[in-house]
XYZ file of N, CA and C in Angstrom:
750
model
N 149.798 26.857 110.438
C 148.694 25.866 110.624
C 149.436 24.371 109.925
N 149.922 24.605 108.865
C 150.613 22.976 108.052
C 151.343 22.436 109.604
N 152.284 23.431 110.232
C 153.308 22.904 111.025
C 152.126 22.160 112.221
N 151.363 23.030 112.579
C 150.586 22.596 113.725
C 149.797 20.999 113.271
N 149.215 21.010 112.188
C 148.652 19.567 111.784
C 149.457 18.822 111.791
N 150.551 18.760 110.873
C 151.595 18.033 110.587
C 152.126 17.548 112.100
N 152.572 18.073 113.265
C 153.012 18.285 114.184
C 152.115 17.117 115.047
N 150.728 17.219 115.075
C 149.875 16.761 116.021
C 150.305 15.006 115.184
N 149.870 15.224 114.042
C 149.987 13.663 113.308
C 151.334 13.213 113.909
N 152.178 13.601 113.573
C 153.681 12.933 113.961
C 153.561 12.625 115.537
N 153.591 13.608 116.285
C 153.064 13.333 117.721
C 152.500 12.361 118.154
N 151.375 11.973 117.429
C 150.327 11.011 117.835
C 150.919 9.787 117.546
N 151.741 9.232 116.121
C 152.202 8.262 115.684
C 153.172 7.920 116.661
N 154.116 8.705 117.233
C 155.426 8.217 118.179
C 155.021 8.518 119.743
N 153.768 8.744 119.885
C 153.381 8.848 121.247
C 153.225 7.375 121.782
N 153.883 7.016 123.029
C 153.743 5.664 123.728
C 152.315 5.242 123.884
N 151.571 6.489 124.050
C 149.691 6.046 124.207
C 149.096 5.631 123.221
N 150.034 5.668 121.995
C 149.361 4.993 120.637
C 148.715 3.913 120.779
N 149.257 2.998 121.558
C 149.329 1.675 121.889
C 147.890 1.269 122.613
N 147.495 2.414 123.325
C 146.429 2.231 124.195
C 145.104 2.022 123.364
N 144.057 1.481 123.942
C 142.874 1.459 123.285
C 142.205 3.094 123.119
N 141.395 3.045 122.169
C 140.745 4.590 121.888
C 139.735 4.774 122.837
N 138.980 3.641 123.666
C 138.260 4.088 124.698
C 138.918 4.637 125.907
N 140.023 4.201 126.130
C 140.626 4.463 127.275
C 140.931 6.211 127.288
N 141.525 6.419 126.383
C 141.847 7.857 125.893
C 140.468 9.010 125.529
N 139.646 8.202 125.240
C 138.361 9.039 125.214
C 137.866 9.136 126.437
N 137.701 8.119 127.449
C 137.243 8.371 129.102
C 138.118 9.351 129.257
N 139.286 9.206 129.342
C 140.174 10.099 129.992
C 139.984 11.832 129.643
N 140.269 12.012 128.323
C 140.141 13.453 127.865
C 138.656 13.945 127.450
N 137.820 12.910 127.062
C 136.241 13.199 127.403
C 135.801 13.530 128.468
N 135.940 13.137 129.537
C 135.765 13.101 130.769
C 136.289 14.741 131.262
N 137.604 15.052 131.023
C 138.032 16.488 131.393
C 137.231 17.652 130.515
N 136.866 16.979 129.514
C 136.121 18.050 128.626
C 134.711 18.282 129.157
N 133.642 17.092 129.584
C 132.963 17.207 130.146
C 132.522 17.849 131.298
N 133.668 17.801 132.338
C 133.894 18.351 133.440
C 134.234 19.869 133.624
N 134.731 20.133 132.499
C 135.173 21.551 132.353
C 134.233 22.165 132.062
N 133.316 21.730 131.274
C 131.926 22.297 130.458
C 130.786 22.559 131.515
N 130.799 21.496 132.754
C 129.575 21.577 133.717
C 129.817 21.938 134.901
N 131.277 21.709 135.168
C 131.407 22.156 136.773
C 131.774 23.401 136.948
N 131.405 23.837 138.071
C 132.117 25.423 138.620
C 133.337 25.430 138.253
N 133.787 26.659 137.615
C 135.140 26.696 137.184
C 136.383 26.509 138.455
N 136.040 27.207 139.624
C 136.789 26.873 140.674
C 136.495 25.787 141.671
N 137.379 24.816 141.908
C 138.647 24.847 141.463
C 138.829 23.702 140.457
N 137.985 23.389 139.567
C 137.844 22.687 138.678
C 138.797 22.614 137.598
N 138.573 23.676 137.124
C 139.806 24.081 135.793
C 141.103 23.663 136.106
N 141.533 24.330 137.441
C 143.125 24.006 137.922
C 143.295 22.488 137.976
N 142.279 21.523 138.621
C 142.466 20.528 138.826
C 142.519 19.748 137.347
N 141.812 20.055 136.323
C 141.550 19.262 135.297
C 142.833 19.690 134.411
N 143.279 20.934 134.368
C 144.637 21.064 133.624
C 145.872 20.647 134.311
N 146.027 20.200 135.768
C 146.898 19.548 136.329
C 146.928 18.035 135.774
N 145.755 17.345 135.557
C 145.243 15.829 135.114
C 145.836 15.986 133.640
N 145.796 17.086 132.648
C 146.324 16.748 131.331
C 147.867 17.517 131.416
N 148.199 17.843 132.324
C 149.864 18.119 132.417
C 150.575 16.668 133.088
N 149.875 16.168 134.200
C 150.194 15.113 134.453
C 150.534 13.863 133.751
N 149.303 13.724 132.892
C 149.257 12.668 132.006
C 150.219 12.861 130.668
N 150.549 14.263 130.606
C 151.377 14.210 129.096
C 152.837 13.642 129.217
N 153.536 13.264 130.498
C 154.498 12.816 130.452
C 154.607 11.424 130.167
N 153.785 10.523 130.583
C 153.738 9.305 130.145
C 153.471 9.034 128.586
N 152.579 10.041 128.229
C 151.785 10.076 126.840
C 152.961 10.542 125.752
N 154.022 11.012 126.120
C 155.112 11.488 125.445
C 154.731 13.019 124.775
N 153.976 13.706 125.260
C 153.637 14.995 124.717
C 154.701 15.934 125.232
N 155.068 16.762 124.731
C 156.047 17.829 125.263
C 155.372 19.010 125.423
N 155.673 19.761 126.610
C 154.770 21.117 126.861
C 154.638 22.094 125.656
N 155.763 22.280 125.300
C 156.202 23.027 124.022
C 155.369 22.809 122.858
N 154.936 21.343 122.432
C 154.157 21.272 121.540
C 152.797 21.616 121.580
N 152.178 21.154 123.157
C 150.607 21.519 123.327
C 150.546 23.231 123.319
N 151.645 23.998 123.661
C 151.438 25.527 123.725
C 151.404 25.839 122.201
N 152.326 25.330 121.424
C 152.053 25.687 119.793
C 150.801 25.452 119.030
N 150.468 24.059 119.654
C 148.865 23.767 119.042
C 147.877 24.531 119.639
N 147.997 25.108 120.846
C 146.999 25.768 121.352
C 147.065 27.234 121.294
N 148.121 27.872 120.582
C 147.909 29.151 120.359
C 146.988 29.628 119.612
N 146.471 28.870 118.499
C 145.426 29.154 117.474
C 143.926 29.087 118.136
N 143.661 27.902 118.678
C 142.198 27.971 119.306
C 141.977 29.188 120.595
N 143.584 29.247 121.666
C 143.317 30.320 122.309
C 143.200 31.550 121.647
N 143.773 31.739 120.801
C 143.637 33.332 120.477
C 141.948 33.572 120.135
N 141.394 32.760 119.261
C 139.947 32.723 118.978
C 138.818 32.895 120.432
N 139.633 31.723 121.321
C 138.785 31.953 122.428
C 138.738 33.174 123.096
N 139.924 33.754 123.233
C 140.192 35.049 123.854
C 139.504 36.168 123.507
N 139.360 36.236 121.932
C 138.856 37.155 121.529
C 137.111 37.056 121.691
N 136.610 35.984 121.663
C 135.215 35.604 121.815
C 135.039 35.794 123.554
N 135.724 35.613 124.246
C 135.703 36.181 125.598
C 135.562 37.289 125.805
N 136.732 38.174 125.134
C 136.480 39.506 125.388
C 135.388 40.401 124.742
N 134.870 39.764 123.645
C 133.439 40.344 123.322
C 132.372 40.256 124.141
N 132.068 39.104 125.026
C 131.324 38.736 126.111
C 131.301 39.841 127.419
N 132.709 40.442 127.241
C 132.780 41.039 128.670
C 132.517 42.490 128.209
N 132.187 43.069 127.040
C 131.570 44.278 126.764
C 130.294 44.680 126.722
N 129.681 45.692 127.533
C 128.176 46.053 127.078
C 128.023 47.439 126.422
N 127.096 47.511 125.370
C 127.008 48.496 124.707
C 125.505 49.302 124.664
N 125.692 50.424 125.155
C 124.274 51.010 125.485
C 124.049 51.975 124.292
N 123.271 51.517 123.298
C 122.897 52.245 122.083
C 122.269 53.303 122.327
N 121.475 53.549 123.456
C 120.884 54.872 123.511
C 121.653 55.916 124.016
N 122.752 55.857 124.927
C 123.552 56.719 125.089
C 125.057 56.574 124.520
N 125.128 55.511 123.389
C 126.502 55.439 122.748
C 127.720 55.472 123.969
N 127.438 54.359 125.015
C 128.385 54.095 125.656
C 129.038 52.519 125.707
N 129.909 52.651 125.979
C 130.834 51.241 125.915
C 131.186 51.115 127.306
N 130.978 49.759 127.950
C 131.258 49.525 129.317
C 131.747 48.348 129.639
N 132.516 47.908 130.504
C 132.945 46.500 130.749
C 132.466 46.371 132.255
N 131.221 45.864 132.535
C 130.735 45.406 134.165
C 131.419 44.189 134.515
N 131.397 44.408 135.830
C 131.879 43.279 136.314
C 131.637 41.829 136.325
N 129.994 41.740 136.197
C 129.714 40.490 135.822
C 129.934 39.989 134.381
N 130.331 41.038 133.571
C 130.745 40.665 132.125
C 132.270 40.052 132.129
N 132.989 40.784 132.970
C 134.254 40.201 133.246
C 134.551 38.708 133.704
N 133.895 38.654 134.630
C 133.605 36.991 135.497
C 133.054 36.219 134.112
N 131.974 36.612 133.661
C 131.629 35.550 132.665
C 132.608 35.251 131.514
N 132.963 36.484 130.939
C 134.376 35.873 130.103
C 135.171 35.199 130.295
N 135.943 35.531 131.598
C 136.821 34.581 132.093
C 136.476 33.519 132.285
N 135.093 32.850 132.592
C 134.699 31.668 133.145
C 134.604 31.053 131.596
N 133.985 31.736 130.731
C 134.069 31.050 129.343
C 135.347 30.910 128.661
N 136.243 31.708 128.658
C 137.559 31.319 128.395
C 138.390 30.150 128.971
N 138.087 30.000 130.537
C 138.711 28.962 131.212
C 138.339 27.624 130.676
N 136.865 27.883 130.650
C 136.347 26.368 130.100
C 136.670 25.817 128.716
N 136.527 26.787 127.933
C 137.091 26.529 126.432
C 138.159 26.212 126.151
N 139.354 26.883 126.905
C 140.854 26.756 126.663
C 141.104 24.683 127.333
N 140.397 24.763 128.433
C 140.769 23.497 128.873
C 140.019 22.442 128.286
N 138.946 22.470 127.471
C 138.589 21.427 126.631
C 139.198 21.651 125.621
N 139.921 22.442 125.157
C 140.604 22.348 123.994
C 141.820 21.726 123.980
N 142.284 21.940 125.299
C 143.555 21.014 125.726
C 143.362 19.605 125.857
N 142.421 19.355 126.279
C 142.139 17.906 126.463
C 141.798 17.466 125.099
N 141.251 18.245 124.128
C 141.028 17.555 122.680
C 142.172 17.407 121.997
N 143.260 18.562 122.158
C 144.519 18.319 121.536
C 145.267 16.906 122.303
N 145.122 16.885 123.585
C 145.947 15.736 124.032
C 145.268 14.448 123.474
N 144.230 14.484 123.153
C 143.364 13.153 122.761
C 144.099 12.930 121.147
N 144.117 13.895 120.384
C 144.395 14.125 119.194
C 146.371 13.777 118.766
N 146.600 14.450 119.936
C 148.180 14.233 120.055
C 148.681 12.591 120.604
N 147.693 11.777 120.756
C 147.754 10.351 121.497
C 147.092 9.333 120.390
N 146.459 9.793 119.580
C 145.371 9.050 118.995
C 145.612 9.249 117.335
N 146.166 8.542 116.498
C 145.860 8.785 115.223
C 144.610 8.466 114.514
N 144.262 9.114 113.836
C 142.756 9.484 113.059
C 142.825 8.240 112.471
N 143.609 7.396 111.788
C 143.123 6.051 111.642
C 142.794 4.895 112.675
N 143.490 5.117 113.577
C 142.942 4.584 114.903
C 141.539 4.943 115.089
N 141.550 6.062 115.120
C 140.147 6.680 115.382
C 138.886 5.950 114.595
N 139.158 6.075 113.375
C 138.249 5.626 112.145
C 137.914 4.219 112.241
N 139.217 3.607 112.924
C 139.063 1.804 112.974
C 137.751 1.692 114.091
N 138.082 2.442 114.766
C 136.945 2.268 116.232
C 135.587 2.656 115.848
N 135.608 3.784 115.020
C 134.329 4.004 114.627
C 133.651 3.201 113.944
N 134.422 2.044 113.050
C 133.923 1.193 112.292
C 133.446 0.317 112.842
N 134.312 -0.205 114.130
C 133.536 -1.396 114.934
C 132.529 -1.144 115.731
N 132.110 0.390 115.662
C 131.100 0.550 116.491
C 129.894 1.065 115.917
N 130.057 0.643 114.381
C 128.833 0.619 113.378
C 128.789 1.727 112.709
N 129.624 2.736 112.546
C 129.449 3.711 111.610
C 129.570 3.505 110.449
N 128.603 3.950 109.455
C 128.599 3.609 108.043
C 129.967 3.639 107.709
N 130.578 2.704 106.251
C 131.455 2.719 106.064
C 131.883 3.831 104.918
N 130.866 4.193 104.026
C 131.250 5.421 103.544
C 131.512 6.583 104.361
N 131.075 6.764 105.449
C 131.421 8.024 106.057
C 132.643 7.985 106.579
N 133.263 6.696 107.071
C 134.510 6.514 107.471
C 135.446 6.859 106.248
N 135.237 6.196 105.178
C 135.799 6.635 104.073
C 136.180 8.037 103.595
N 135.098 8.885 103.482
C 135.032 10.295 103.346
C 135.960 10.906 104.196
N 135.869 10.613 105.330
C 136.637 11.304 106.617
C 138.025 10.810 106.396
N 138.257 9.578 106.123
C 139.706 9.342 105.798
C 140.400 9.899 104.687
N 139.514 10.154 103.474
C 140.126 10.504 102.475
C 140.439 12.091 102.720
N 139.492 13.046 103.425
C 139.506 14.479 103.595
C 140.950 14.731 104.286
N 141.098 13.395 105.441
C 142.150 13.477 106.407
C 143.347 13.655 105.473
N 143.507 12.622 104.441
C 144.967 12.696 103.672
C 144.975 13.649 102.812
N 143.677 13.977 102.046
C 143.803 15.488 101.343
C 144.186 16.543 102.013
N 143.905 17.000 103.250
C 144.249 17.879 103.877
C 145.822 18.249 103.959
N 146.553 17.004 104.587
C 147.956 17.308 104.066
C 148.723 17.485 102.727
N 148.058 16.657 101.934
C 148.361 17.025 100.416
C 148.153 18.657 100.229
N 147.304 18.984 100.651
C 147.032 20.416 100.267
C 148.091 21.263 101.318
N 148.135 20.981 102.639
C 149.275 21.748 103.119
C 150.579 21.504 102.670
N 150.915 20.624 102.413
C 152.428 20.560 101.767
C 152.523 21.130 100.265
N 151.293 21.255 99.638
C 151.169 22.186 98.361
C 151.505 23.336 98.530
N 150.653 23.685 99.394
C 150.794 25.361 100.008
C 152.359 25.756 100.453
N 152.940 24.907 101.314
C 153.908 25.036 101.684
C 155.182 25.309 100.931
N 155.043 24.165 99.767
C 156.053 24.392 98.610
C 155.753 25.568 97.579
N 154.663 25.688 97.313
C 154.277 26.928 96.252
C 154.763 28.135 97.023
N 154.449 28.468 98.234
C 154.862 29.673 99.074
C 156.437 29.504 99.202
N 157.002 28.574 99.529
C 158.343 28.890 99.639
C 158.830 29.078 98.117
N 158.534 28.641 97.121
C 159.056 29.092 95.723
C 158.740 30.701 95.613
N 157.514 31.250 95.986
C 157.351 32.401 95.965
C 158.154 33.246 96.675
N 158.589 32.967 97.885
C 159.412 33.651 98.921
C 161.055 33.624 98.064
N 161.096 32.749 97.465
C 162.670 32.660 96.907
C 162.335 33.649 95.808
N 161.543 33.758 95.280
C 161.569 34.695 93.832
C 161.062 36.477 94.381
N 161.216 36.381 95.601
C 160.954 37.879 96.302
C 159.199 38.062 95.665
N 158.386 37.027 96.361
C 157.153 37.320 95.736
C 156.320 37.927 96.786
N 156.868 38.010 98.242
C 156.183 38.670 99.230
C 157.180 39.989 100.092
N 158.063 40.261 98.785
C 158.966 41.863 99.001
C 157.780 43.368 99.258
N 156.892 43.297 98.554
C 156.368 44.564 98.727
C 154.872 44.093 99.129
N 153.884 45.217 99.368
C 152.666 44.870 99.756
C 152.077 44.103 98.315
N 152.066 45.130 97.331
C 151.458 44.582 95.842
C 151.866 43.197 95.690
N 153.073 42.670 95.624
C 153.841 41.326 95.237
C 152.897 40.556 96.083
N 152.762 41.037 97.633
C 152.252 40.027 98.502
C 150.948 39.912 98.189
N 149.948 40.757 97.789
C 148.729 40.605 97.696
C 148.782 39.710 96.192
N 149.585 39.733 95.051
C 149.470 39.116 93.773
C 149.780 37.757 94.407
N 150.846 37.353 94.820
C 151.184 36.465 95.539
C 150.309 35.326 96.125
N 149.759 35.958 97.068
C 148.395 35.515 97.685
C 147.390 34.858 96.962
N 147.034 35.559 96.096
C 145.818 35.214 95.087
C 146.337 34.290 94.048
N 147.628 34.135 93.654
C 147.976 33.060 92.818
C 148.395 31.609 93.675
N 148.662 32.025 94.851
C 148.684 30.744 95.830
C 147.138 30.158 96.102
N 146.495 30.946 96.507
C 144.857 30.575 96.585
C 144.617 29.894 95.312
N 144.763 30.406 93.956
C 144.340 29.631 93.125
C 145.036 28.555 92.686
N 146.209 28.229 92.978
C 147.061 26.996 92.667
C 146.433 26.178 93.588
N 146.315 26.295 95.018
C 146.198 25.397 96.225
C 144.559 24.713 95.563
N 143.785 25.591 95.076
C 142.129 25.380 95.021
C 142.237 24.460 93.577
N 143.056 24.893 92.663
C 142.908 24.096 91.448
C 143.771 22.433 91.996
N 144.585 22.373 92.716
C 145.237 21.263 93.087
C 144.291 20.389 93.953
N 143.505 21.188 94.752
C 142.249 20.260 95.833
C 141.476 19.648 94.604
N 140.772 20.560 93.731
C 140.094 19.960 92.532
C 140.403 18.605 91.940
N 141.609 18.751 91.602
C 142.495 17.743 90.901
C 142.386 16.672 91.520
N 143.155 16.776 92.930
C 143.441 15.748 93.799
C 142.118 15.039 94.423
N 140.816 16.057 94.633
C 139.607 15.340 94.797
C 138.860 14.118 93.950
N 139.235 14.581 92.606
C 138.725 13.434 91.637
C 139.341 12.433 91.586
N 140.845 12.523 91.936
C 141.677 11.243 91.742
C 141.319 10.557 92.991
N 140.863 11.325 94.132
C 140.761 10.348 95.486
C 139.322 9.676 95.102
N 138.309 10.518 94.534
C 136.993 9.783 94.377
C 137.114 8.641 93.454
N 138.038 8.719 92.389
C 138.038 7.416 91.640
C 138.586 6.455 91.943
N 139.853 6.759 92.960
C 140.191 5.644 93.872
C 139.503 4.870 95.040
N 138.615 5.722 95.170
C 137.367 5.078 96.169
C 136.247 4.325 95.522
N 136.045 4.649 94.137
C 135.176 3.979 93.484
C 135.965 2.468 93.092
N 137.337 2.707 92.579
C 137.885 1.490 92.094
C 138.202 0.394 93.217
N 137.881 1.078 94.624
C 138.028 -0.112 95.514
C 136.780 -0.589 96.324
N 135.521 -0.205 95.429
C 134.565 -0.637 96.028
C 134.149 0.272 97.436
N 133.556 1.672 97.007
C 133.403 2.531 97.988
C 132.571 1.955 99.244
N 132.862 2.058 100.436
C 131.969 1.639 101.753
C 132.386 0.350 102.169
N 133.010 -0.404 101.479
C 133.350 -1.643 101.951
C 134.418 -1.498 102.721
N 134.475 -2.235 103.767
C 135.640 -2.077 104.900
C 136.522 -2.869 104.423
N 137.992 -2.145 105.014
C 139.066 -2.873 104.310
C 139.544 -3.461 105.895
N 140.294 -4.354 105.820
C 140.984 -5.072 107.089
C 141.929 -4.147 107.501
N 141.900 -3.729 109.155
C 142.707 -3.183 109.703
C 143.200 -3.995 111.047
N 144.140 -3.284 111.780
C 144.804 -4.123 112.972
C 143.862 -4.260 114.089
N 144.003 -4.884 114.653
C 143.023 -5.280 115.996
C 143.060 -4.002 117.010
N 142.011 -4.030 117.666
C 141.885 -3.010 118.689
C 142.821 -3.498 119.998
N 143.581 -2.655 120.209
C 144.115 -3.107 121.788
C 143.032 -3.332 122.708
N 143.165 -4.332 123.708
C 142.207 -4.806 124.911
C 142.109 -3.499 125.670
N 141.111 -3.080 126.228
C 140.585 -1.818 127.155
C 141.100 -2.353 128.234
N 142.012 -1.348 128.757
C 142.644 -1.385 130.000
C 141.506 -1.096 131.350
N 140.848 -1.885 131.951
C 139.846 -1.430 132.879
C 140.359 -0.869 134.243
N 141.824 -1.091 134.440
C 141.849 -0.645 135.854
C 142.171 1.068 135.572
N 142.683 0.901 133.951
C 142.972 2.930 133.545
C 141.805 3.446 133.653
N 140.592 2.874 133.088
C 139.315 3.547 133.180
C 138.805 3.783 134.661
N 139.299 2.654 135.456
C 138.679 2.924 137.020
C 139.424 3.889 137.649
N 140.735 4.032 137.158
C 141.702 5.271 137.878
C 141.052 6.738 136.850
N 140.691 6.568 136.082
C 140.026 7.811 135.666
C 138.882 8.266 136.413
N 138.006 7.293 136.601
C 136.442 7.459 137.355
C 136.739 7.849 138.739
N 137.929 7.243 139.233
C 138.229 7.755 140.607
C 138.855 9.314 140.844
N 139.626 9.740 139.816
C 140.104 10.804 139.607
C 139.036 11.932 139.264
N 138.216 11.350 138.505
C 136.956 12.404 138.065
C 136.016 12.601 139.198
N 135.921 11.384 140.062
C 135.036 11.470 141.213
C 135.609 12.537 142.230
N 137.042 12.488 142.578
C 137.464 13.521 143.290
C 137.308 14.902 142.959
N 137.296 15.166 141.672
C 137.377 16.335 141.066
C 136.103 16.976 141.328
N 135.040 16.176 141.150
C 133.633 16.793 141.369
C 133.418 16.708 142.800
N 134.070 16.045 143.784
C 133.841 15.909 145.235
C 134.374 17.439 145.514
N 135.738 17.462 145.101
C 136.183 18.857 145.443
C 135.367 20.209 145.135
N 135.235 20.002 143.899
C 134.148 21.178 143.004
C 133.084 21.400 143.782
N 132.312 20.318 144.352
C 131.047 20.644 144.959
C 131.252 20.944 146.575
N 132.332 20.670 147.163
C 132.457 20.885 148.399
C 132.819 22.226 148.328
N 133.794 22.669 147.206
C 133.848 24.409 147.222
C 132.803 25.053 147.319
N 131.769 24.841 146.724
C 130.345 25.199 146.393
C 129.752 25.297 147.599
N 129.919 24.306 148.423
C 128.996 24.415 149.732
C 130.094 24.906 150.911
N 131.200 24.860 150.871
C 132.009 25.666 151.894
C 132.730 26.632 151.155
N 132.510 27.574 150.765
C 133.276 28.540 149.902
C 134.435 29.410 150.677
């Protein structure tokens, strides 16, 4: 988890698309998410995944990075999809897998994984600080922006603390046996919770010291490239057309 979160943040700051407007990337990957959830799965899912794959090269996102980040969401999605495939008859105590359940579960998994990949692409090209600046310009209250920003930074502090403490425990053979593993996990949880409490108190004092909710100066938002948005609209229009034609002429 720590490596995935830190990896997404690092890739976002290194991405060539970091200089693009947030609106452009929101239109692109937000459109992929909306179409994945609303249109029929075939051939929409395949076309939308192709869009993500094609845009990953100019965005500077490697396929290995996306696969590593998508493992966690994909695991939960597949488990949820598998549960929808099962049919339980409590009267006869029978467990079956009907064909309709298989189709429904596969459709659910395909939609959710495609939407998750689109959101990961957006996160891997847009640092959270840039997103917060755009939300501030859209009129989101300053205190909300400050809370989100502070929580974002606190997550990385806690992830680093967890990694350092766990590495120290491993060096002392804290996970060599099942009993030691349980004890070390409890000590690690207690230490991280204590660190989270103290760090949150310091961050609250810091926010109060700089006039909580007052906007801070940020860099100007890049100019929106309307040609890029137009290209996205044309691409999505073609995908919608192909999906509707497939439904009319199966």
